[in-house]
Coordinates of C-alpha atoms in Angstrom, one line a residue:
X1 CA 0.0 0.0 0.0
X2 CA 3.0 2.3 0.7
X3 CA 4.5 1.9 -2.3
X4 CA 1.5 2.3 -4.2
X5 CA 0.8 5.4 -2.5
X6 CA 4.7 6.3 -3.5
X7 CA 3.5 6.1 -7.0
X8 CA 0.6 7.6 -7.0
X9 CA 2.9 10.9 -5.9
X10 CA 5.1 10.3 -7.8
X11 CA 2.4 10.7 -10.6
X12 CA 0.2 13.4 -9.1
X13 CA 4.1 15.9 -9.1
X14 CA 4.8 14.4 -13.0
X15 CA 1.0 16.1 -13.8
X16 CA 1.5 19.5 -11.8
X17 CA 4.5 19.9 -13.6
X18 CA 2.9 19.2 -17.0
X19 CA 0.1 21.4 -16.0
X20 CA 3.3 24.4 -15.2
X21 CA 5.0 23.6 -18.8
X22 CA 2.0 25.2 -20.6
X23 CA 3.8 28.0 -19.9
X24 CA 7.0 27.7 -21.8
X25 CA 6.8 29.2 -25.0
X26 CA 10.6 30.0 -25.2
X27 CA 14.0 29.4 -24.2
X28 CA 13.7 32.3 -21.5
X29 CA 10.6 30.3 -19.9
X30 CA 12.8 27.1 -20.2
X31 CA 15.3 28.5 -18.7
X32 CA 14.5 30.8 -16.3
X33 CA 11.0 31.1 -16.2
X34 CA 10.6 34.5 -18.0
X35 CA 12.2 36.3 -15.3
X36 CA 8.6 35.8 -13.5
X37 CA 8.8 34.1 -9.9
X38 CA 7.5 36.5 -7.0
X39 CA 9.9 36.2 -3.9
X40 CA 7.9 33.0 -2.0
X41 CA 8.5 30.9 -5.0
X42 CA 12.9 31.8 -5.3
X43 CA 12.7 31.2 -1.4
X44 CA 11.4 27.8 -1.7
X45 CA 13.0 27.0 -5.3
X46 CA 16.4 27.8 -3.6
X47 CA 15.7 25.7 -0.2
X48 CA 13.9 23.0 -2.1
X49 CA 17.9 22.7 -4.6
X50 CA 19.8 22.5 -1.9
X51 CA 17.4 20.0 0.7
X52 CA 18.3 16.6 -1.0
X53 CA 19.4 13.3 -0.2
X54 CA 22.5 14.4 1.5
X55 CA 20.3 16.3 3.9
X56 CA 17.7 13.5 4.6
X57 CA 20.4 10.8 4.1
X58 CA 23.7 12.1 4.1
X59 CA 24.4 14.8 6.9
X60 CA 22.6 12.5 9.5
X61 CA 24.9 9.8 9.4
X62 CA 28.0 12.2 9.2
X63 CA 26.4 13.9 12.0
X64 CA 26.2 10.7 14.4
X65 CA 29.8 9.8 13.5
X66 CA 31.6 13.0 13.8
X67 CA 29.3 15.4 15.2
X68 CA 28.1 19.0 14.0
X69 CA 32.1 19.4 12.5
X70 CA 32.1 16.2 10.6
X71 CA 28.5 18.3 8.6
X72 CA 30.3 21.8 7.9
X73 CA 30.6 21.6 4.9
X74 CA 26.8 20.8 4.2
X75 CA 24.3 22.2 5.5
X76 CA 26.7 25.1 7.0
X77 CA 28.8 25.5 4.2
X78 CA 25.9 24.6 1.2
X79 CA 23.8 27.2 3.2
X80 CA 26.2 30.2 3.5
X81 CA 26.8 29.4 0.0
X82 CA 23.2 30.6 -0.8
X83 CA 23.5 33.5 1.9
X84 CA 26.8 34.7 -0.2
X85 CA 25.0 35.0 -3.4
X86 CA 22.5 37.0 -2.4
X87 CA 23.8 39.3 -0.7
X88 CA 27.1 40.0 -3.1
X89 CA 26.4 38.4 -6.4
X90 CA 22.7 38.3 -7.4
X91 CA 22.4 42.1 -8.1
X92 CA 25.2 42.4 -10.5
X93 CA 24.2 39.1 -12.1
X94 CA 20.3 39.9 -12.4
X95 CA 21.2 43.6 -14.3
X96 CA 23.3 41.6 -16.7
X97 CA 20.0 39.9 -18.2
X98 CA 21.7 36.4 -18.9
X99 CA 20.5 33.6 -19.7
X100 CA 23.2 31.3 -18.1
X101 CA 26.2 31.7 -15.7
X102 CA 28.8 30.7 -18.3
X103 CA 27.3 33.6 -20.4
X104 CA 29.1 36.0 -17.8
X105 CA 32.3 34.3 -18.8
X106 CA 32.1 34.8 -22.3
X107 CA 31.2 38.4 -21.3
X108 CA 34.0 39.0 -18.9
X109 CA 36.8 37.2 -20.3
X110 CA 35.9 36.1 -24.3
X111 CA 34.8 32.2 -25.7
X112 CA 37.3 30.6 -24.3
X113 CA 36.8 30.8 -21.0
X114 CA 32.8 30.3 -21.4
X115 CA 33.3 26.6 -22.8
X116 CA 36.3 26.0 -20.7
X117 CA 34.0 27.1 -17.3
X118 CA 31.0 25.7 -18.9
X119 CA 32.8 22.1 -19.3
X120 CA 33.6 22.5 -15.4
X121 CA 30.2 23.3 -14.4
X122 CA 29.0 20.1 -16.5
X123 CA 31.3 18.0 -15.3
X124 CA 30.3 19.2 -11.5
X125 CA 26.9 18.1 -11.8
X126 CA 27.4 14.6 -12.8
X127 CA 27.9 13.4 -8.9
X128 CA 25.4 15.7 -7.3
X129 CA 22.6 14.2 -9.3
X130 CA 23.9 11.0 -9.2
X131 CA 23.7 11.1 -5.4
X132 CA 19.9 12.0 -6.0
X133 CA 18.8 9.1 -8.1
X134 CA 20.7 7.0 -5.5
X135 CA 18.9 8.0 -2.9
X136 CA 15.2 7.5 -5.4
X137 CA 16.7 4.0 -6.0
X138 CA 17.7 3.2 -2.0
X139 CA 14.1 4.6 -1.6
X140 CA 12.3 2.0 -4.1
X141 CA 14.4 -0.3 -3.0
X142 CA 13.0 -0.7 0.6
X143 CA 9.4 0.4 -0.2
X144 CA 9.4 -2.6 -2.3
X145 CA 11.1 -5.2 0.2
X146 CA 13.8 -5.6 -2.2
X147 CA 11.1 -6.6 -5.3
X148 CA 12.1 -3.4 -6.9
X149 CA 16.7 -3.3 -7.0
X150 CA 18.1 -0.5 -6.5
X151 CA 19.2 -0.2 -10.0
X152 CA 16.2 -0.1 -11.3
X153 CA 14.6 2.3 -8.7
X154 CA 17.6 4.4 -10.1
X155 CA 15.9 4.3 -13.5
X156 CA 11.6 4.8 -12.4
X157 CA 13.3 7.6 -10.1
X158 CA 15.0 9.4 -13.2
X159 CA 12.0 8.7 -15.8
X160 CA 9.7 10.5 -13.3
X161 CA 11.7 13.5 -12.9
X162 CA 12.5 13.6 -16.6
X163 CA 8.7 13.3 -16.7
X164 CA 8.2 16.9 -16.5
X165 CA 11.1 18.8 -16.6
X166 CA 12.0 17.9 -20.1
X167 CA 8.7 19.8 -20.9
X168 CA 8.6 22.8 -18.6
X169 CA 12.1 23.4 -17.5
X170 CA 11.9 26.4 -15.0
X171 CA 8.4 27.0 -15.0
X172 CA 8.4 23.0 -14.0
X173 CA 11.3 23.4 -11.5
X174 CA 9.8 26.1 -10.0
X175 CA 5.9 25.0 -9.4
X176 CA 6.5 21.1 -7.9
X177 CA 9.7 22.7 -5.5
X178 CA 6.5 24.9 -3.8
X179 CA 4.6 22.2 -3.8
X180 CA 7.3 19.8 -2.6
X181 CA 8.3 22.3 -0.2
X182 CA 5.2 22.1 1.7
X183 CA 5.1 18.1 1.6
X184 CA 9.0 18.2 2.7
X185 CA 8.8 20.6 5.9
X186 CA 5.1 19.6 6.9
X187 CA 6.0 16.2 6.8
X188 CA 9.0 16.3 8.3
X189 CA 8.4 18.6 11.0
X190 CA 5.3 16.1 12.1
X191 CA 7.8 13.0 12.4
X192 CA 10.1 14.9 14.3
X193 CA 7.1 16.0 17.2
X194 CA 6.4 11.6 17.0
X195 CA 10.2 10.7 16.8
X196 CA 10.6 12.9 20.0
X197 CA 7.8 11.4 22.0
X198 CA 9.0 7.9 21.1
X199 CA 12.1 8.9 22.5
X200 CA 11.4 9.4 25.8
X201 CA 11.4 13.4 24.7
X202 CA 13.0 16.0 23.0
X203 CA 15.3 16.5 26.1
X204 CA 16.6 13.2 26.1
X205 CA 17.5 13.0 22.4
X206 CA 19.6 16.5 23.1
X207 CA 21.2 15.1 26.5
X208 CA 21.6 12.0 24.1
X209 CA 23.7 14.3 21.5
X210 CA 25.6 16.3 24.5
X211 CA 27.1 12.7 26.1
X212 CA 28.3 11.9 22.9
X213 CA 29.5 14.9 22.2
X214 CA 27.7 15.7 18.7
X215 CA 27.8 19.3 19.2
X216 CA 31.7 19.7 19.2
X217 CA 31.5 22.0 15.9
X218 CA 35.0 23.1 15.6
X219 CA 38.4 21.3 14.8
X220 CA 41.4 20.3 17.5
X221 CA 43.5 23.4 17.6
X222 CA 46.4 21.8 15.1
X223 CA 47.0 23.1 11.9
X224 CA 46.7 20.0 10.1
X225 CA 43.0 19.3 11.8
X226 CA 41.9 23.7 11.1
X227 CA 43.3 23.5 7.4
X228 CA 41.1 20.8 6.6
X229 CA 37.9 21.7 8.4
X230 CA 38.3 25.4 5.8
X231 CA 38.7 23.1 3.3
X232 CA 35.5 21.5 3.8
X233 CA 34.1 24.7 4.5
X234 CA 34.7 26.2 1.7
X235 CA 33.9 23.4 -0.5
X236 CA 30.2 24.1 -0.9
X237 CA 30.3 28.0 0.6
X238 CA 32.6 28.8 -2.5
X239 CA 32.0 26.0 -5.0
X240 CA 28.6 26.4 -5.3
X241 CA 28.7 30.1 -6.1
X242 CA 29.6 30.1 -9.7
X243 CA 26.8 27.0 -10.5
X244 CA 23.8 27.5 -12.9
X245 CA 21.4 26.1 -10.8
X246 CA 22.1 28.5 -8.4
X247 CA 21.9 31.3 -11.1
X248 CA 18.8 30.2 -12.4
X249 CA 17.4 31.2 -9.6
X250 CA 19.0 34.1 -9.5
X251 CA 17.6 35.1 -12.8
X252 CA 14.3 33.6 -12.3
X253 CA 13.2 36.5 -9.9
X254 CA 11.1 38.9 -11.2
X255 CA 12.8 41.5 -9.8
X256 CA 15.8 42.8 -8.0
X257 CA 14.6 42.3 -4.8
X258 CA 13.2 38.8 -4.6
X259 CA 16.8 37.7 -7.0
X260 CA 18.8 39.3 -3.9
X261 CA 16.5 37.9 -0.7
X262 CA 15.3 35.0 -1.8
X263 CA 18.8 33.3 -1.5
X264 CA 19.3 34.9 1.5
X265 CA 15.9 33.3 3.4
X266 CA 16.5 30.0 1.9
X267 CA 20.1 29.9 2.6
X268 CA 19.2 30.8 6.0
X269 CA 15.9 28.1 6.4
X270 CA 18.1 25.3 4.9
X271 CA 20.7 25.7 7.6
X272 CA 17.8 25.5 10.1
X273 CA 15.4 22.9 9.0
X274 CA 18.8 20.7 8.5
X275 CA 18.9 20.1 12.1
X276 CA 15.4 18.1 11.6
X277 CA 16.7 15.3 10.1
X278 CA 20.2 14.9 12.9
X279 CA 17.1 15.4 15.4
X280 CA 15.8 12.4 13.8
X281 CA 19.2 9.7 13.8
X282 CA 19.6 10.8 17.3
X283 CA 16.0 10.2 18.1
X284 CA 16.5 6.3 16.9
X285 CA 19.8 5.9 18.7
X286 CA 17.0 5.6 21.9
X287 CA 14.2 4.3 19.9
X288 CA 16.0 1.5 18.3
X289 CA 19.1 1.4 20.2
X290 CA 21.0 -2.3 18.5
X291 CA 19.7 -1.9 15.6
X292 CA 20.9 1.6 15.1
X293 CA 24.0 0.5 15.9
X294 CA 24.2 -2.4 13.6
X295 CA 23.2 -0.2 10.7
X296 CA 25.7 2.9 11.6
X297 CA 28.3 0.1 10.8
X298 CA 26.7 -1.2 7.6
X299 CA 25.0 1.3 6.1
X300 CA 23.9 5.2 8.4
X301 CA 22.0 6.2 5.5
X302 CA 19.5 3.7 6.2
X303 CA 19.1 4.5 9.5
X304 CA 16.1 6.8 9.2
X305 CA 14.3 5.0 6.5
X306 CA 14.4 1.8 8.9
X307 CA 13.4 3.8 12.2
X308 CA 10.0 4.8 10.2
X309 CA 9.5 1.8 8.4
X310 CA 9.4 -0.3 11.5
X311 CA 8.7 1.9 14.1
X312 CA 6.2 4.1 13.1
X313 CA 2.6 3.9 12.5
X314 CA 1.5 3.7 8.5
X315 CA 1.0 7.6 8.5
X316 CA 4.0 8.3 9.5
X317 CA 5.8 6.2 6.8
X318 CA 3.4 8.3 4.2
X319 CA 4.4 11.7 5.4
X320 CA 8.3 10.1 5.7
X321 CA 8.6 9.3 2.5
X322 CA 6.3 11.8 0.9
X323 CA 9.0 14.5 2.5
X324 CA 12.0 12.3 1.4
X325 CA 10.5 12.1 -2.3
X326 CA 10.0 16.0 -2.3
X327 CA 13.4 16.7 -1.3
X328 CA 15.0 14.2 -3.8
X329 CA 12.7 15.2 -6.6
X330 CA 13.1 18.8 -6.3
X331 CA 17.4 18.8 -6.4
X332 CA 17.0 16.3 -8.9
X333 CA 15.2 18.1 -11.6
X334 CA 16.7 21.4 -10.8
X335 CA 20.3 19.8 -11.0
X336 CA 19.1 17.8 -14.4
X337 CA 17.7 21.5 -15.9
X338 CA 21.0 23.3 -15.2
X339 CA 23.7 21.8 -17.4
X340 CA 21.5 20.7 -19.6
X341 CA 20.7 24.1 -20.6
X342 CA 24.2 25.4 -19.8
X343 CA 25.1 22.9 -22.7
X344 CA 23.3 23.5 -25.2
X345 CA 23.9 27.7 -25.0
X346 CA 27.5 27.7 -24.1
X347 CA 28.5 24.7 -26.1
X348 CA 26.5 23.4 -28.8
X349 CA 25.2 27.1 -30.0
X350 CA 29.2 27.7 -30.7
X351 CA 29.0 24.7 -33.8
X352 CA 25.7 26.2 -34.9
X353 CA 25.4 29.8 -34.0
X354 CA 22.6 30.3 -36.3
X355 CA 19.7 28.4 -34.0
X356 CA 16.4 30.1 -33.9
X357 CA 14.8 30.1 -30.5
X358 CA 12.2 27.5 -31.4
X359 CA 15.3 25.1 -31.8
X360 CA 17.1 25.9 -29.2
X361 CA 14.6 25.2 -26.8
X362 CA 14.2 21.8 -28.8
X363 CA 18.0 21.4 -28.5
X364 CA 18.1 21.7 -25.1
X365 CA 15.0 19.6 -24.2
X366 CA 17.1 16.4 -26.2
X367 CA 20.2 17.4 -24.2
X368 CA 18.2 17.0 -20.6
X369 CA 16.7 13.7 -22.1
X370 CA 20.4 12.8 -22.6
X371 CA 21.9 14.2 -19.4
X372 CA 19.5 11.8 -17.6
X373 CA 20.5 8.9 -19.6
X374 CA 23.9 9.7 -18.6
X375 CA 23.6 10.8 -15.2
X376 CA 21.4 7.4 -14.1
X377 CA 24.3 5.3 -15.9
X378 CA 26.8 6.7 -13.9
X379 CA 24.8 6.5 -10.7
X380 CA 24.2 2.6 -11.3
X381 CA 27.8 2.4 -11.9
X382 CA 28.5 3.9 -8.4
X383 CA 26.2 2.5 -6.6
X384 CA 27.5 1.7 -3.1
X385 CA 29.1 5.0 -2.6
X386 CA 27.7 7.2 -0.1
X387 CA 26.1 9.9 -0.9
X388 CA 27.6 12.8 1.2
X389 CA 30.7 12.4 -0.3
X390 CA 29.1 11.7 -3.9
X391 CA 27.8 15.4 -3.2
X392 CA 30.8 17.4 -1.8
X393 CA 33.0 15.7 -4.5
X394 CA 30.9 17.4 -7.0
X395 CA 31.9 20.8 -5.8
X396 CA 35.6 20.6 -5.7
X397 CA 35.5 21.2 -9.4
X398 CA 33.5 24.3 -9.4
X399 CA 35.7 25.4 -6.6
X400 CA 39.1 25.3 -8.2
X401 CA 38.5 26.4 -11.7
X402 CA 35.8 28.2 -11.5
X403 CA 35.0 30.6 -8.1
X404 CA 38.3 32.6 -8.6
X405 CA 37.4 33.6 -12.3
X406 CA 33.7 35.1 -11.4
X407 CA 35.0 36.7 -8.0
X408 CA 37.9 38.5 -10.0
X409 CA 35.7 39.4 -12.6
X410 CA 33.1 41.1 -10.6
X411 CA 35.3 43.0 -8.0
X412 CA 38.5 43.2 -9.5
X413 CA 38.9 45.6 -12.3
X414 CA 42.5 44.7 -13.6
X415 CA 41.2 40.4 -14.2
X416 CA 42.7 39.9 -17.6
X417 CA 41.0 36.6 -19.9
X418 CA 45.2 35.3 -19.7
X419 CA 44.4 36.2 -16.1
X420 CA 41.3 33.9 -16.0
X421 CA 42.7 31.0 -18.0
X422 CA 45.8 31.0 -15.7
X423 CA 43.8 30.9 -12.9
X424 CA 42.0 28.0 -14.4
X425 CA 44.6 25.8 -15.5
X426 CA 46.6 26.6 -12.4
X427 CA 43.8 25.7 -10.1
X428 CA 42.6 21.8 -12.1
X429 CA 46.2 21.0 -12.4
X430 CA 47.2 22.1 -8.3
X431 CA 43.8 20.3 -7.3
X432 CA 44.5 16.8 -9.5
X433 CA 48.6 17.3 -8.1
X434 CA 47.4 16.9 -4.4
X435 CA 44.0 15.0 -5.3
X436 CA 46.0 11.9 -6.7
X437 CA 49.6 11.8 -4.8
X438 CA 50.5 11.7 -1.1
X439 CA 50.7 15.3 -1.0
X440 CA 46.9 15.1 -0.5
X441 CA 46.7 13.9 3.0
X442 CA 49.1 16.5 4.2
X443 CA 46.9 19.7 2.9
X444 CA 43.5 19.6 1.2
X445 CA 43.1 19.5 -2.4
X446 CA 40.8 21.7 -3.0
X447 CA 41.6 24.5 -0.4
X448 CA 45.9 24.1 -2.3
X449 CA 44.0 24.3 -5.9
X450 CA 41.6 27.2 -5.1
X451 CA 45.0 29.0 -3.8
X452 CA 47.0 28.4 -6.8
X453 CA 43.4 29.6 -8.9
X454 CA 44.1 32.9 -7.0
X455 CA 47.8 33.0 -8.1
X456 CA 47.4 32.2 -11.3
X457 CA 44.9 35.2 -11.7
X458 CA 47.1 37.9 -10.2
X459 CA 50.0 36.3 -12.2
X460 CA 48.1 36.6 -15.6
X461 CA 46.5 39.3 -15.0
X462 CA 49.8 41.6 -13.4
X463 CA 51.5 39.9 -15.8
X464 CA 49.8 41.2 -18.9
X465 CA 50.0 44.2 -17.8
X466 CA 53.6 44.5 -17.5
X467 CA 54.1 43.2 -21.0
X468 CA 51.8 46.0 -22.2
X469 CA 53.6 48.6 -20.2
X470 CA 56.9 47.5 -21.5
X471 CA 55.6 47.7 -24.9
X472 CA 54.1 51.2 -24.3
X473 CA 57.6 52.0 -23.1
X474 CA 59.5 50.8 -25.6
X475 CA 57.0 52.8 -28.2
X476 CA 57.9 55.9 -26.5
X477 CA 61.0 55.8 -26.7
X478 CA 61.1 55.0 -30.5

């Protein structure tokens, strides 16, 4: 019956966002939505991107193992992330009138950099939506007793996302993550009041948190311990910044205002409402105390699903997993939109410039269709890897090649293209140096390759300028 009722959500979301995709009629509606969304809907369409499977899944079992420092980098840093771009990136972006992120870099720094940075932001997105149709297919997978694999809930997960994104884009996006979002905290916040009576009260889980110290959120005072707790930090706070999802919201707004708060109040509710679901795995550390135990050595991500399937009356497992579906759907589809579009403007348009809008938008409904195919390939192919780190891996990327290249190029006047392309290279080759030797576990990858990104910027940016005022000096005195 659980699993019917599963479906039948799953089919109810598919026809709300058919019902939004009458309203794409171009790219700009595919894309972004018109530029139309009121300042409720970027709230919960930025909350609803970032509250995923990590957050239901992930950070609870990092939480139980390491405590609130072992999740900094998600939700604290994921959240800041969203708190950073509105408060000193979504103005300048929104007065631009883009269509994408990478269309800033072809802006700022010329073609080059826009496919080079568009290939990075691609590339990023492979894991992070992976980790969500992981997450669909862990979800089937139980639901169904086992009946259903995990594979192949990978694949009915994907088809009914792809369902209606592939039609509405945006508008799509936009409309089920409200709808979702209500599901998700209603549902959640009504498991948590049951979880806490189960558990003796809400007292006992936190005493329960404060023995075990849970709440311990910063490192031991050595340098090798604090350089890699900024390292994680940083991670999501910095590498999800110069993402398209993120700037599709962004440019979604329908004004100024909502593209500069609306970040700002989800960033700040994501943070928050994270702390439901480390409520939760603490909760069934009382509730189900050997159990718990046995699956925190196996598999944590299970732990929560397990606590509500057999401990909690059949309501509770609909509102569970109603929430968890919302979450996962919602990332998912927004995370399946955003490269697929970035693709197809940044990419393919260079090989066939002429595109009218009407094929475009064609173009880049084939290249989501395609994305998915590739993305639930490559989640079947890593299935067994957890899902926290299948998320935070995604952002190194983004981090290293390219943060440095949209921070220079909005604050810093003198940012060159040789400047950005330095900054680039300098950054993907630093990050894969330590990333794949010893070097690695002595200093953070990405935190070494973000550093050399901001060398290599001043070093090609400086340096072009001193070649041009050598030249201008040796004209002179000609």
């Amino acid at each position: 019956m659980l699993l019917v009722l599963v479906f039948a959500y799953l089919l109810v979301t598919i026809a709300i966002g058919l019902w939004a995709a009458k309203r794409v009629k171009n790219t700009a509606d595919f894309a972004i939505a018109g530029r139309h969304l009121p300042l409720v809907m970027i709230v919960t369409t930025t909350f609803a991107t970032w509250f995923g499977s990590e957050t239901v899944l992930g950070i609870p079992a990092k939480f139980v193992e390491g405590g609130l420092g072992a999740v900094v980098e998600d939700p604290f840093g994921a959240g800041t992330c969203l708190i950073l771009v509105g408060l000193f990136f979504a103005a300048k972006l929104y007065r631009m009138t883009l269509l994408t992120i990478s269309d800033y870099y072809r802006a700022r720094y010329g073609r080059t950099v826009e496919v080079i940075c568009s290939l990075i932001i691609i590339l990023s997105y492979l894991g992070w939506v992976s980790a969500q149709v992981t997450a669909l297919g862990l979800v089937f997978n139980l639901l169904s007793g086992g009946a259903i694999s995990i594979a192949l809930g990978m694949v009915i997960g994907t088809v009914s996302i792809l369902a209606y994104t592939l039609f509405g884009g945006m508008w799509s996006v936009a409309v089920t993550d409200f709808v979702q979002m209500i599901i998700l905290v209603v549902g959640l916040l009504v498991i948590t009041v049951f979880a806490s009576e189960m558990a003796g009260g809400a007292e006992r889980v936190i005493d329960l948190a404060v023995s075990r110290d849970m709440f311990r959120f910063f490192p031991e005072p050595s340098l090798h311990d604090i350089v890699f707790f900024i390292a994680a930090a940083i991670t999501m706070m910095l590498g999800s910044i110069p993402q398209q999802d993120v700037f599709q919201r962004v440019m979604s707004a329908k004004d100024v205002k909502a593209a500069t708060r609306g970040p700002v109040i989800g960033g700040a509710c994501y943070i928050l409402f994270a702390f439901v679901p480390m409520f939760l795995v603490t909760s069934a550390l009382l509730i189900m105390p050997e159990q718990a135990a046995a699956l925190l050595q196996d598999d944590p991500q299970k732990v929560l699903p397990t606590l509500v399937l057999e401990h909690m009356p059949f309501i509770m497992q609909v509102m569970f997993f109603g929430a968890l579906l919302s979450a996962l759907k919602s990332t998912a589809s927004a995370t399946l939109l955003a490269p697929s579009v970035t693709f197809v403007e940044n990419i393919y348009r260079q090989f066939r410039p002429r595109l009218s809008d009407r094929q475009q938008l064609r173009d880049m409904r084939i290249a989501v269709l395609l994305f998915s195919a590739c993305v639930c390939a490559y989640a079947i192919f890593m299935e067994g890897t957890p899902i926290y780190e299948m998320v935070s891996s995604a952002y190194q990327v983004t981090l290293v090649g390219a943060f440095v290249p949209l921070v220079a190029g909005l604050y810093w006047k003198r940012a060159t293209t040789q400047g950005a392309v330095f900054a680039i290279v300098l950054g993907l080759l630093t990050w894969l140096m330590f990333l794949l030797t010893p070097a690695g576990e002595a200093f953070p990858a990405q935190l070494a390759g973000v550093l050399a990104s901001a060398a290599g910027m001043m070093i090609g940016s400086y340096g072009r300028q001193a070649v041009r005022n050598h030249h201008d000096t040796r004209m002179l005195a000609h």
